[in-house]
Coordinates of N, CA and C in Angstrom, one line a residue:
M1 N 51.7 134.0 15.2 CA 51.2 134.7 14.8 C 53.2 136.2 14.2
I2 N 52.5 136.3 12.7 CA 54.1 137.5 12.5 C 53.5 138.6 12.5
L3 N 53.6 139.9 13.6 CA 53.7 140.6 13.5 C 54.2 141.7 12.1
E4 N 54.0 142.6 11.4 CA 54.0 143.2 9.9 C 53.6 145.1 10.3
L5 N 55.1 145.9 9.9 CA 54.4 146.7 10.4 C 55.1 147.9 9.2
D6 N 54.3 148.6 8.7 CA 54.7 150.3 8.3 C 54.6 151.0 8.9
C7 N 55.9 151.6 9.5 CA 55.8 152.9 10.3 C 56.3 154.3 8.9
G8 N 54.8 155.2 8.9 CA 55.3 155.4 8.1 C 55.4 157.3 9.2
N9 N 55.5 158.7 8.3 CA 55.8 159.8 9.9 C 55.1 160.0 10.3
T10 N 53.3 159.6 9.7 CA 52.6 159.8 11.3 C 52.0 158.9 11.5
F11 N 51.6 157.5 11.1 CA 50.8 156.9 11.7 C 51.7 155.2 11.7
I12 N 51.0 154.6 11.9 CA 51.6 152.8 12.0 C 51.1 152.5 12.2
K13 N 50.9 151.3 10.7 CA 50.1 150.2 10.0 C 50.8 149.2 10.9
W14 N 49.5 148.1 11.4 CA 50.4 146.8 11.8 C 49.2 145.8 11.1
R15 N 49.5 145.1 11.0 CA 48.2 143.7 10.8 C 49.4 142.6 10.9
L16 N 48.6 141.8 12.1 CA 49.1 140.0 12.5 C 48.6 139.0 11.3
L17 N 49.6 138.4 10.8 CA 49.3 137.0 10.0 C 49.8 136.0 11.0
G18 N 48.3 135.2 10.2 CA 48.0 133.3 10.5 C 48.2 132.9 10.4
A19 N 48.1 131.6 10.7 CA 46.9 130.4 9.1 C 46.2 130.6 9.1
A20 N 45.1 131.1 10.3 CA 43.2 131.3 9.8 C 43.6 132.5 10.8
A21 N 44.5 133.3 11.1 CA 44.1 134.8 10.7 C 44.3 136.3 10.3
R22 N 43.4 137.0 10.3 CA 45.0 138.7 9.2 C 44.4 139.0 10.3
L23 N 45.2 140.6 11.4 CA 44.3 141.1 11.8 C 44.5 142.6 11.7
A24 N 45.0 143.9 11.6 CA 44.5 144.3 11.0 C 44.9 145.9 12.4
G25 N 45.4 147.0 12.0 CA 44.7 148.0 12.9 C 46.0 149.2 12.2
V26 N 45.6 150.8 12.8 CA 46.5 151.5 12.1 C 46.9 152.5 14.1
A27 N 48.2 152.9 14.2 CA 48.1 153.4 15.2 C 48.7 154.7 15.3
E28 N 49.0 155.6 16.3 CA 49.2 156.8 15.9 C 50.6 158.0 16.7
S29 N 51.0 156.0 18.3 CA 51.7 155.8 18.4 C 52.9 155.0 19.1
V30 N 54.0 154.6 18.9 CA 54.8 153.7 20.0 C 53.4 152.9 20.8
E31 N 53.0 153.9 21.5 CA 53.2 153.6 23.1 C 50.9 152.1 22.9
Q32 N 50.3 154.1 21.7 CA 49.3 152.8 20.9 C 49.2 151.6 20.5
L33 N 50.0 151.8 19.7 CA 50.6 150.4 19.3 C 51.0 148.9 20.0
L34 N 51.4 149.1 20.6 CA 51.9 148.2 22.2 C 50.1 147.8 22.5
V35 N 49.0 148.8 22.5 CA 48.4 148.1 23.4 C 47.2 147.3 22.6
Q36 N 47.8 147.8 21.3 CA 46.2 147.4 20.2 C 46.8 146.1 20.1
V37 N 48.3 145.6 19.7 CA 48.2 144.3 19.3 C 48.3 143.6 20.3
R38 N 49.1 144.2 21.7 CA 48.6 142.9 23.3 C 47.3 143.1 23.0
E39 N 46.0 144.1 22.1 CA 44.2 143.1 22.8 C 43.7 142.5 21.9
Q40 N 45.0 141.8 21.4 CA 44.2 140.7 20.1 C 44.4 139.5 20.8
G41 N 45.1 138.9 21.7 CA 45.7 138.3 22.9 C 46.0 137.2 21.5
Q42 N 47.2 137.2 20.8 CA 47.5 136.8 20.0 C 49.2 136.2 20.4
R43 N 49.8 135.2 20.5 CA 51.5 135.1 20.3 C 51.6 134.8 19.2
I44 N 53.2 136.7 19.4 CA 53.0 136.3 18.3 C 55.4 135.7 18.1
R45 N 55.8 135.5 17.0 CA 56.5 134.6 16.9 C 58.2 135.5 16.2
A46 N 57.2 136.0 15.8 CA 58.2 137.1 15.1 C 57.9 137.9 14.9
C47 N 58.9 139.4 14.0 CA 58.4 141.2 13.7 C 59.5 141.3 12.3
R48 N 58.5 141.7 12.0 CA 59.3 142.6 10.3 C 58.8 143.9 10.6
L49 N 59.7 144.7 10.0 CA 58.6 145.6 9.2 C 59.2 147.1 8.8
V50 N 59.1 147.8 8.3 CA 59.8 148.9 6.6 C 59.2 150.4 8.0
S51 N 60.6 151.0 7.2 CA 60.0 152.5 8.1 C 60.4 153.6 7.8
V52 N 59.6 155.0 7.8 CA 60.3 155.8 6.8 C 60.7 156.5 8.0
R53 N 61.2 156.6 9.2 CA 61.3 157.3 9.6 C 63.0 157.4 10.0
S54 N 63.6 158.3 11.0 CA 65.0 158.7 11.2 C 65.4 157.5 12.3
D55 N 67.0 157.0 11.6 CA 66.8 155.6 11.8 C 67.2 155.7 13.5
E56 N 66.9 156.9 14.7 CA 67.0 156.5 16.0 C 66.3 156.4 16.3
E57 N 64.7 157.2 15.6 CA 63.2 156.6 16.3 C 63.1 155.3 15.6
T58 N 63.3 154.7 14.3 CA 63.7 152.8 13.8 C 64.7 152.2 14.6
A59 N 65.5 152.9 15.7 CA 66.1 152.1 16.4 C 65.3 151.9 17.9
V60 N 65.4 152.9 18.6 CA 64.3 153.5 20.1 C 62.4 152.0 19.3
L61 N 62.5 152.1 18.3 CA 60.4 151.9 17.9 C 61.7 150.3 17.7
I62 N 62.1 149.8 17.7 CA 62.6 148.3 16.9 C 62.9 147.5 18.8
A63 N 63.9 148.6 20.1 CA 63.9 148.3 20.9 C 62.3 147.3 21.9
Q64 N 61.8 148.7 21.5 CA 60.5 148.9 22.2 C 59.8 148.1 21.8
L65 N 59.3 147.1 20.8 CA 58.8 145.6 19.8 C 60.0 144.2 20.4
E66 N 61.3 144.4 20.6 CA 60.9 143.3 20.5 C 61.8 142.8 21.8
S67 N 61.9 144.6 23.3 CA 61.3 143.8 24.7 C 59.9 144.0 24.7
A68 N 58.7 143.5 24.6 CA 57.6 143.6 24.6 C 57.6 142.8 24.3
F69 N 57.7 141.9 23.6 CA 57.0 140.9 22.8 C 58.4 139.4 22.2
A70 N 59.8 140.2 23.0 CA 60.5 138.9 22.6 C 60.1 138.6 21.7
V71 N 60.7 138.9 20.7 CA 61.0 138.8 18.7 C 61.9 139.4 18.5
R72 N 62.4 138.7 17.2 CA 63.4 139.4 16.5 C 62.6 140.9 15.8
C73 N 63.1 141.3 15.8 CA 63.2 142.0 14.4 C 63.0 142.8 13.2
H74 N 62.9 141.6 12.4 CA 63.8 141.4 10.8 C 63.2 142.9 10.1
V75 N 63.7 143.9 9.9 CA 63.9 145.2 9.3 C 64.5 145.3 7.5
A76 N 63.5 146.0 6.7 CA 63.3 145.9 5.1 C 65.0 147.5 5.1
R77 N 65.6 147.0 4.6 CA 66.8 147.9 4.0 C 66.8 148.5 2.9
P78 N 67.3 149.2 2.2 CA 67.7 150.4 0.5 C 68.1 148.6 0.3
A79 N 68.3 148.9 -1.3 CA 69.1 147.8 -2.2 C 69.0 148.3 -3.7
M80 N 69.7 148.1 -4.2 CA 70.0 148.0 -5.8 C 69.7 147.3 -6.0
A81 N 69.0 146.3 -5.9 CA 68.4 145.5 -6.7 C 67.3 144.3 -5.5
L82 N 65.9 144.2 -5.9 CA 65.0 142.2 -5.2 C 64.4 142.3 -5.9
A83 N 64.0 140.8 -5.9 CA 63.3 140.3 -6.3 C 63.3 140.4 -8.2
G84 N 64.3 140.8 -8.7 CA 63.8 141.0 -10.5 C 63.7 143.1 -10.4
V85 N 63.3 143.3 -9.7 CA 63.8 145.0 -9.7 C 65.2 145.4 -8.8
R86 N 65.2 146.5 -10.8 CA 66.2 146.8 -10.6 C 65.9 148.8 -9.3
N87 N 66.9 149.1 -8.6 CA 66.4 150.3 -8.1 C 67.0 151.8 -9.3
G88 N 65.5 152.5 -9.8 CA 66.6 153.6 -10.7 C 66.4 155.2 -10.2
Y89 N 67.2 154.9 -8.7 CA 67.9 156.2 -7.9 C 69.1 156.3 -7.7
E90 N 69.5 157.0 -8.8 CA 71.7 157.6 -8.9 C 71.4 156.9 -7.3
Q91 N 71.0 157.6 -6.1 CA 71.4 156.9 -4.8 C 70.7 156.2 -4.6
Y92 N 70.5 155.0 -4.7 CA 69.0 153.9 -4.2 C 69.1 154.4 -2.8
Q93 N 70.1 154.3 -2.5 CA 69.5 154.3 -0.6 C 68.7 156.0 -0.1
R94 N 67.9 157.2 -1.3 CA 67.4 157.7 -0.9 C 65.8 157.6 -2.0
L95 N 65.7 156.1 -2.1 CA 64.6 156.7 -2.8 C 63.3 155.3 -1.5
G96 N 62.7 156.2 -0.9 CA 62.1 155.9 0.3 C 61.5 154.3 0.3
L97 N 61.8 153.6 1.5 CA 61.3 152.5 1.4 C 60.1 151.8 1.1
D98 N 59.2 153.1 1.5 CA 58.0 151.8 1.1 C 56.9 152.2 0.3
R99 N 58.4 153.1 -1.4 CA 58.1 153.5 -2.3 C 58.5 152.1 -2.6
W100 N 60.2 151.5 -2.6 CA 60.9 150.3 -3.2 C 59.6 149.0 -2.7
L101 N 59.0 149.0 -1.5 CA 58.5 147.3 -1.4 C 56.9 147.8 -2.2
A102 N 56.8 148.8 -2.7 CA 55.7 148.7 -3.3 C 55.9 148.6 -4.9
V103 N 57.3 149.5 -5.4 CA 57.3 148.3 -6.6 C 57.7 147.3 -6.3
V104 N 58.5 146.9 -5.7 CA 59.1 145.3 -5.5 C 57.7 144.4 -5.6
A105 N 56.0 144.7 -5.2 CA 54.8 143.9 -4.6 C 54.5 143.9 -5.9
A106 N 54.6 145.3 -6.5 CA 53.8 145.9 -8.2 C 54.5 144.5 -9.0
Y107 N 55.3 144.7 -9.5 CA 56.4 144.0 -9.8 C 55.8 143.0 -10.5
Q108 N 56.1 142.0 -9.3 CA 55.6 140.4 -8.5 C 54.2 140.2 -10.0
L109 N 53.7 140.8 -8.9 CA 52.2 140.8 -8.6 C 51.7 140.4 -11.1
A110 N 52.3 141.8 -10.8 CA 51.8 141.9 -12.8 C 53.0 140.8 -13.6
G111 N 54.4 140.7 -13.1 CA 54.3 139.2 -13.8 C 55.3 141.0 -15.1
G112 N 55.4 141.1 -14.4 CA 55.9 142.5 -15.6 C 55.6 144.5 -15.2
A113 N 55.7 145.1 -16.9 CA 56.2 146.7 -16.9 C 54.6 147.1 -16.5
C114 N 54.4 147.8 -15.0 CA 53.7 148.0 -14.0 C 54.0 149.7 -13.7
A115 N 53.2 150.8 -12.9 CA 52.9 151.6 -12.6 C 52.2 151.4 -11.5
V116 N 52.7 152.2 -10.4 CA 52.5 152.2 -9.2 C 51.8 153.7 -9.2
I117 N 50.7 153.9 -7.8 CA 50.5 155.4 -7.5 C 49.7 154.9 -5.8
D118 N 50.4 155.7 -5.2 CA 49.8 155.6 -3.9 C 49.0 157.3 -3.4
L119 N 48.7 156.7 -3.2 CA 47.4 158.1 -2.6 C 46.7 158.3 -0.3
G120 N 48.2 158.4 -0.3 CA 48.5 158.3 1.3 C 48.0 159.8 1.5
T121 N 48.6 160.7 2.8 CA 49.1 161.9 3.2 C 50.8 162.5 1.7
A122 N 50.7 161.6 1.1 CA 51.9 161.9 0.2 C 51.2 161.3 -1.3
V123 N 51.5 162.0 -2.5 CA 50.9 161.3 -3.4 C 52.8 160.5 -3.9
T124 N 52.5 159.3 -3.9 CA 54.2 159.2 -5.2 C 53.3 158.2 -6.3
A125 N 54.0 158.7 -7.3 CA 54.1 157.6 -8.8 C 55.1 156.7 -9.2
D126 N 55.1 155.7 -9.7 CA 56.9 155.1 -9.3 C 56.1 154.0 -10.9
Y127 N 57.4 154.2 -12.0 CA 57.0 153.1 -13.0 C 58.3 152.0 -13.1
V128 N 58.1 150.6 -13.5 CA 58.6 149.9 -13.5 C 58.7 149.2 -15.0
A129 N 59.4 149.6 -15.8 CA 59.8 148.6 -16.9 C 59.0 146.9 -16.7
A130 N 58.9 146.7 -18.2 CA 59.5 145.0 -18.7 C 60.3 144.5 -18.1
D131 N 61.1 144.8 -17.3 CA 62.8 143.7 -18.1 C 62.8 143.9 -15.7
G132 N 62.5 145.3 -15.0 CA 62.0 145.5 -13.9 C 62.9 146.0 -13.3
E133 N 63.6 147.5 -14.5 CA 63.8 148.4 -15.1 C 63.5 149.6 -13.8
H134 N 63.6 149.9 -12.6 CA 62.8 151.3 -11.8 C 62.9 152.4 -12.3
M135 N 62.1 153.1 -13.6 CA 62.3 154.2 -13.9 C 62.4 155.5 -13.2
G136 N 62.4 155.8 -12.5 CA 62.1 156.9 -11.7 C 60.6 156.5 -10.9
G137 N 60.0 158.6 -10.6 CA 58.8 158.1 -10.4 C 58.3 159.4 -10.4
F138 N 57.2 160.7 -9.6 CA 57.1 162.0 -8.9 C 56.4 161.7 -7.9
I139 N 56.7 163.0 -6.4 CA 55.7 163.2 -4.8 C 55.4 164.0 -4.9
C140 N 54.2 164.7 -4.9 CA 53.5 165.7 -5.0 C 52.7 165.1 -3.7
P141 N 52.4 166.5 -2.8 CA 51.6 166.3 -1.7 C 49.8 165.7 -2.4
G142 N 49.7 165.2 -0.7 CA 47.8 164.8 -1.3 C 47.3 165.0 -0.5
G143 N 46.4 164.0 -0.8 CA 45.0 165.8 0.3 C 45.6 165.5 1.7
P144 N 45.2 165.1 2.6 CA 45.2 165.3 4.1 C 46.9 166.7 4.1
L145 N 47.5 166.7 3.0 CA 48.6 168.1 2.6 C 48.4 169.1 2.2
L146 N 47.4 168.8 1.3 CA 46.4 170.4 0.2 C 45.4 170.6 2.2
R147 N 44.6 169.9 2.1 CA 43.9 170.7 2.1 C 44.6 171.7 4.4
T148 N 45.2 170.8 4.8 CA 46.1 171.4 6.0 C 47.0 172.9 5.9
Q149 N 47.4 172.5 4.3 CA 48.0 174.1 3.6 C 47.4 174.9 2.9
L150 N 45.9 174.6 3.5 CA 44.9 175.9 3.1 C 44.2 176.2 4.2
I151 N 43.8 175.1 5.4 CA 42.7 175.3 6.6 C 44.3 176.1 7.8
T152 N 45.8 176.0 7.5 CA 46.9 177.0 8.1 C 47.8 178.3 7.7
H153 N 47.1 178.2 6.7 CA 47.5 179.6 5.6 C 46.3 180.1 5.5
T154 N 45.7 179.5 5.4 CA 43.6 180.8 5.4 C 42.8 180.9 6.1
R155 N 42.6 181.7 7.0 CA 41.8 181.9 8.2 C 40.3 181.9 7.8
R156 N 40.0 181.6 7.0 CA 38.9 181.8 6.9 C 37.9 180.3 6.5
T157 N 39.3 179.0 6.1 CA 39.4 177.9 5.4 C 38.8 177.3 6.9
R158 N 37.7 177.5 7.3 CA 37.5 175.9 8.2 C 36.1 175.4 8.0
Y159 N 36.2 174.5 8.2 CA 35.4 173.5 8.7 C 36.1 172.1 9.2
D160 N 34.1 171.3 10.0 CA 34.3 169.4 10.2 C 34.6 168.8 9.6
A161 N 35.0 167.7 10.2 CA 35.4 166.8 9.5 C 33.2 166.2 9.1
A162 N 32.3 166.0 9.6 CA 31.3 165.4 9.2 C 31.1 166.5 7.4
E163 N 31.0 168.2 7.7 CA 30.8 168.6 6.2 C 32.0 168.5 5.0
A164 N 32.8 168.0 6.0 CA 33.9 167.5 4.2 C 33.8 165.9 4.1
E165 N 33.3 165.1 5.4 CA 32.0 163.9 4.4 C 30.9 164.4 3.8
Q166 N 30.2 165.3 3.4 CA 29.6 165.7 3.0 C 29.4 166.2 1.6
A167 N 30.8 166.8 2.2 CA 31.0 167.9 0.6 C 31.3 167.0 -0.7
L168 N 32.1 166.0 -0.2 CA 32.5 164.5 -1.5 C 31.1 163.6 -2.5
G169 N 29.7 164.1 -1.9 CA 29.1 163.9 -2.3 C 28.5 163.4 -3.6
N170 N 30.0 165.0 -4.6 CA 30.0 165.4 -5.9 C 30.3 165.8 -6.1
L171 N 30.7 166.8 -7.6 CA 32.0 166.9 -8.0 C 31.8 168.7 -8.7
S172 N 30.2 168.9 -8.8 CA 29.8 170.8 -8.9 C 30.5 171.2 -8.6
P173 N 30.6 172.1 -8.5 CA 31.4 173.4 -8.2 C 30.4 174.0 -6.5
G174 N 31.7 173.9 -6.0 CA 31.2 173.8 -4.1 C 30.1 175.7 -3.6
R175 N 29.6 175.3 -3.1 CA 28.8 176.4 -2.1 C 29.3 176.6 -1.0
S176 N 30.3 176.0 -0.6 CA 30.7 176.3 1.0 C 31.4 175.5 0.2
T177 N 32.3 176.4 2.0 CA 33.9 176.3 1.8 C 34.2 175.1 2.2
A178 N 33.9 174.1 3.0 CA 33.9 172.8 3.3 C 33.6 171.7 1.3
E179 N 32.3 172.3 0.1 CA 32.9 172.0 -0.9 C 33.4 172.1 -1.1
A180 N 34.3 173.5 -1.8 CA 34.8 174.8 -2.0 C 36.1 173.5 -2.2
V181 N 36.7 173.1 -0.9 CA 38.2 173.0 -0.2 C 38.3 171.4 -0.8
E182 N 36.5 170.8 -0.8 CA 37.7 169.2 -0.9 C 37.2 168.4 -2.2
R183 N 36.5 169.9 -3.1 CA 36.3 169.4 -3.6 C 37.9 169.2 -5.0
G184 N 37.8 170.7 -4.5 CA 39.2 170.8 -5.1 C 40.5 169.9 -5.2
C185 N 39.6 169.5 -3.4 CA 41.5 169.3 -3.4 C 41.1 167.4 -4.2
L186 N 39.9 167.1 -4.6 CA 39.9 165.6 -4.7 C 40.0 165.4 -6.2
L187 N 39.8 166.9 -6.8 CA 40.1 167.6 -8.0 C 41.9 167.3 -8.8
M188 N 42.4 168.1 -7.8 CA 43.7 168.2 -8.0 C 44.0 166.6 -8.0
L189 N 43.8 165.4 -7.4 CA 45.0 164.3 -7.2 C 43.6 163.5 -8.8
R190 N 42.7 163.9 -8.9 CA 42.1 163.6 -9.8 C 43.1 163.4 -11.4
G191 N 43.6 164.1 -11.3 CA 43.7 165.2 -12.7 C 45.1 164.6 -11.7
F192 N 45.9 164.4 -11.2 CA 47.1 163.5 -11.2 C 47.7 163.0 -11.5
V193 N 46.6 162.1 -11.2 CA 46.3 160.2 -11.6 C 45.5 160.4 -12.6
A194 N 45.0 160.9 -13.9 CA 45.1 160.8 -15.3 C 46.2 161.5 -15.5
G195 N 46.9 162.2 -15.5 CA 48.2 162.6 -15.8 C 49.4 161.4 -16.0
Q196 N 49.1 160.7 -15.2 CA 50.1 159.5 -14.5 C 49.5 158.3 -15.6
A197 N 48.4 157.9 -15.8 CA 48.0 157.3 -16.7 C 48.3 157.4 -17.4
A198 N 48.2 158.3 -18.5 CA 48.7 158.9 -20.0 C 50.3 158.9 -19.5
M199 N 51.0 159.3 -18.6 CA 52.3 158.6 -19.1 C 52.5 157.8 -19.0
A200 N 52.2 157.0 -17.9 CA 52.7 155.6 -18.5 C 51.8 154.3 -19.9
T201 N 51.1 155.3 -20.1 CA 50.5 154.5 -21.3 C 51.6 154.5 -22.7
Q202 N 52.2 156.3 -22.5 CA 53.8 156.5 -23.4 C 54.6 155.6 -22.5
M203 N 54.9 155.3 -21.4 CA 55.6 155.0 -21.1 C 56.4 153.6 -21.2
L204 N 54.7 152.7 -21.1 CA 55.5 151.1 -20.9 C 54.1 150.5 -22.0
P205 N 55.2 149.5 -22.4 CA 53.9 148.7 -23.0 C 52.6 148.4 -23.9
A206 N 52.2 148.1 -24.1 CA 50.5 147.6 -24.6 C 50.6 146.7 -23.0
G207 N 49.2 146.8 -22.6 CA 48.8 145.0 -21.5 C 49.9 145.4 -19.9
H208 N 50.4 147.0 -19.6 CA 50.9 147.2 -18.8 C 49.7 147.4 -17.5
K209 N 50.5 146.8 -16.1 CA 48.9 147.3 -15.3 C 49.3 147.9 -14.3
V210 N 48.4 149.0 -13.6 CA 47.9 150.3 -12.7 C 47.5 149.5 -11.6
F211 N 48.6 149.6 -9.9 CA 48.0 149.5 -9.7 C 48.2 150.6 -8.0
L212 N 46.7 150.6 -7.7 CA 46.6 151.8 -6.4 C 46.7 151.4 -5.8
T213 N 47.5 152.0 -4.2 CA 47.4 151.8 -3.2 C 47.0 153.5 -2.5
G214 N 46.7 152.9 -1.2 CA 46.9 154.3 0.2 C 45.8 154.6 0.2
G215 N 45.3 155.3 1.2 CA 44.2 155.9 1.7 C 42.9 156.2 0.3
D216 N 43.9 157.2 0.2 CA 42.8 157.5 -1.1 C 42.1 156.8 -2.7
A217 N 43.3 155.8 -2.6 CA 43.4 155.3 -3.7 C 41.4 155.2 -4.4
A218 N 40.6 154.8 -3.9 CA 38.8 154.5 -4.5 C 38.2 156.0 -4.1
L219 N 39.0 156.9 -3.9 CA 38.4 158.1 -4.8 C 38.3 157.9 -6.4
V220 N 40.1 157.9 -6.4 CA 40.0 157.8 -7.7 C 40.1 156.5 -9.1
Q221 N 39.5 155.6 -8.5 CA 40.0 153.9 -9.3 C 39.3 154.3 -10.5
D222 N 38.4 154.7 -10.8 CA 38.1 155.3 -11.9 C 38.3 156.4 -13.6
V223 N 39.7 156.4 -12.5 CA 40.2 157.4 -13.5 C 41.0 156.6 -14.7
I224 N 40.9 155.7 -13.7 CA 42.3 155.2 -15.0 C 41.5 153.3 -14.7
A225 N 41.7 153.0 -16.1 CA 40.6 151.9 -16.6 C 41.1 150.7 -16.2
G226 N 41.0 149.6 -15.6 CA 41.8 148.6 -15.4 C 42.3 148.4 -13.9
A227 N 42.3 149.7 -13.4 CA 43.7 150.1 -12.2 C 43.4 149.3 -11.7
T228 N 43.4 147.9 -10.5 CA 43.8 147.2 -9.5 C 43.8 148.5 -8.4
I229 N 43.2 148.1 -7.5 CA 43.6 148.6 -6.2 C 44.1 147.6 -5.2
V230 N 45.3 147.5 -4.1 CA 45.7 146.6 -3.8 C 46.6 148.0 -1.8
P231 N 45.0 147.2 -1.3 CA 46.5 148.1 -0.1 C 47.0 147.8 0.5
D232 N 47.3 146.2 0.6 CA 48.0 145.3 1.5 C 49.8 145.7 0.4
L233 N 50.0 146.4 -1.1 CA 51.4 146.7 -1.7 C 52.2 146.8 -0.2
V234 N 52.8 147.1 0.2 CA 53.6 147.8 1.0 C 54.0 146.1 1.9
F235 N 53.0 145.8 2.2 CA 53.3 144.8 3.5 C 54.2 143.6 2.3
I236 N 53.3 143.5 1.1 CA 53.6 142.2 0.3 C 55.1 142.5 -0.1
G237 N 55.1 143.4 0.1 CA 57.3 143.9 -1.0 C 57.5 143.7 0.7
L238 N 57.2 144.1 1.5 CA 57.9 143.9 3.3 C 58.2 141.9 3.6
A239 N 57.1 141.0 3.1 CA 57.2 139.8 2.9 C 58.9 138.9 1.9
I240 N 58.5 140.4 0.6 CA 59.2 139.4 -0.7 C 60.6 140.0 0.3
A241 N 61.0 141.4 0.6 CA 62.3 141.4 0.9 C 62.9 141.7 3.2
C242 N 61.4 141.1 3.4 CA 62.4 140.0 4.3 C 60.9 138.7 5.2
P243 N 61.9 137.6 4.2 CA 61.1 136.9 4.2 C 61.0 135.9 5.5
I244 N 60.0 135.4 6.9 CA 60.1 134.3 7.7 C 59.4 133.0 7.5
D245 N 60.7 131.9 7.9 CA 59.7 130.4 8.1 C 59.4 130.4 8.6

């Protein structure tokens, strides 16, 4: 099995790939990751990962993985170009590796011009021209950050997870704090996505593809006609950046 890791600032997403199986999970710490992977009872022959954590944190993670599973970790690195895509940042090393891999994967899937919107803790949007030129993008707070800021900075904004889940039954004006916050945050996300759809129409040629990924992708899919949700977009890019025989 090949162990793949997407190491974000908060969570570590993992999956195991084999000829006849695909297992996956999310861990809140390296220790929990090791437990979850060991519980699968699979022999790991290789590992590849992408990390947006500090160099020091990533080095510690790699050392723990290589020690625990006796494998070499293949690590995605910044690049000026990869698989037909040219990095659009003036300092290419500063483009987040998760964004970079998602862009590379999307271009390969689309076979041409595309837009990528990742709706996670933060929301990112990126554009790729038909010739593979990364045209830049945007970063803004995602749903989790919006909620956290409201709860942190307003004393009476308090509600539990059950209330939050029930609040998204529709998008009419809220009649409780939970409804007002949850629906308000979702409307902000949907408005951002609608704006990106309009920008993609202006910047990209007819027939371009739009890919959605991240935990909140399903909440906005209907905003862009024809948009495709690809949950493992970063992992697809990781396999391109770090091929393993």
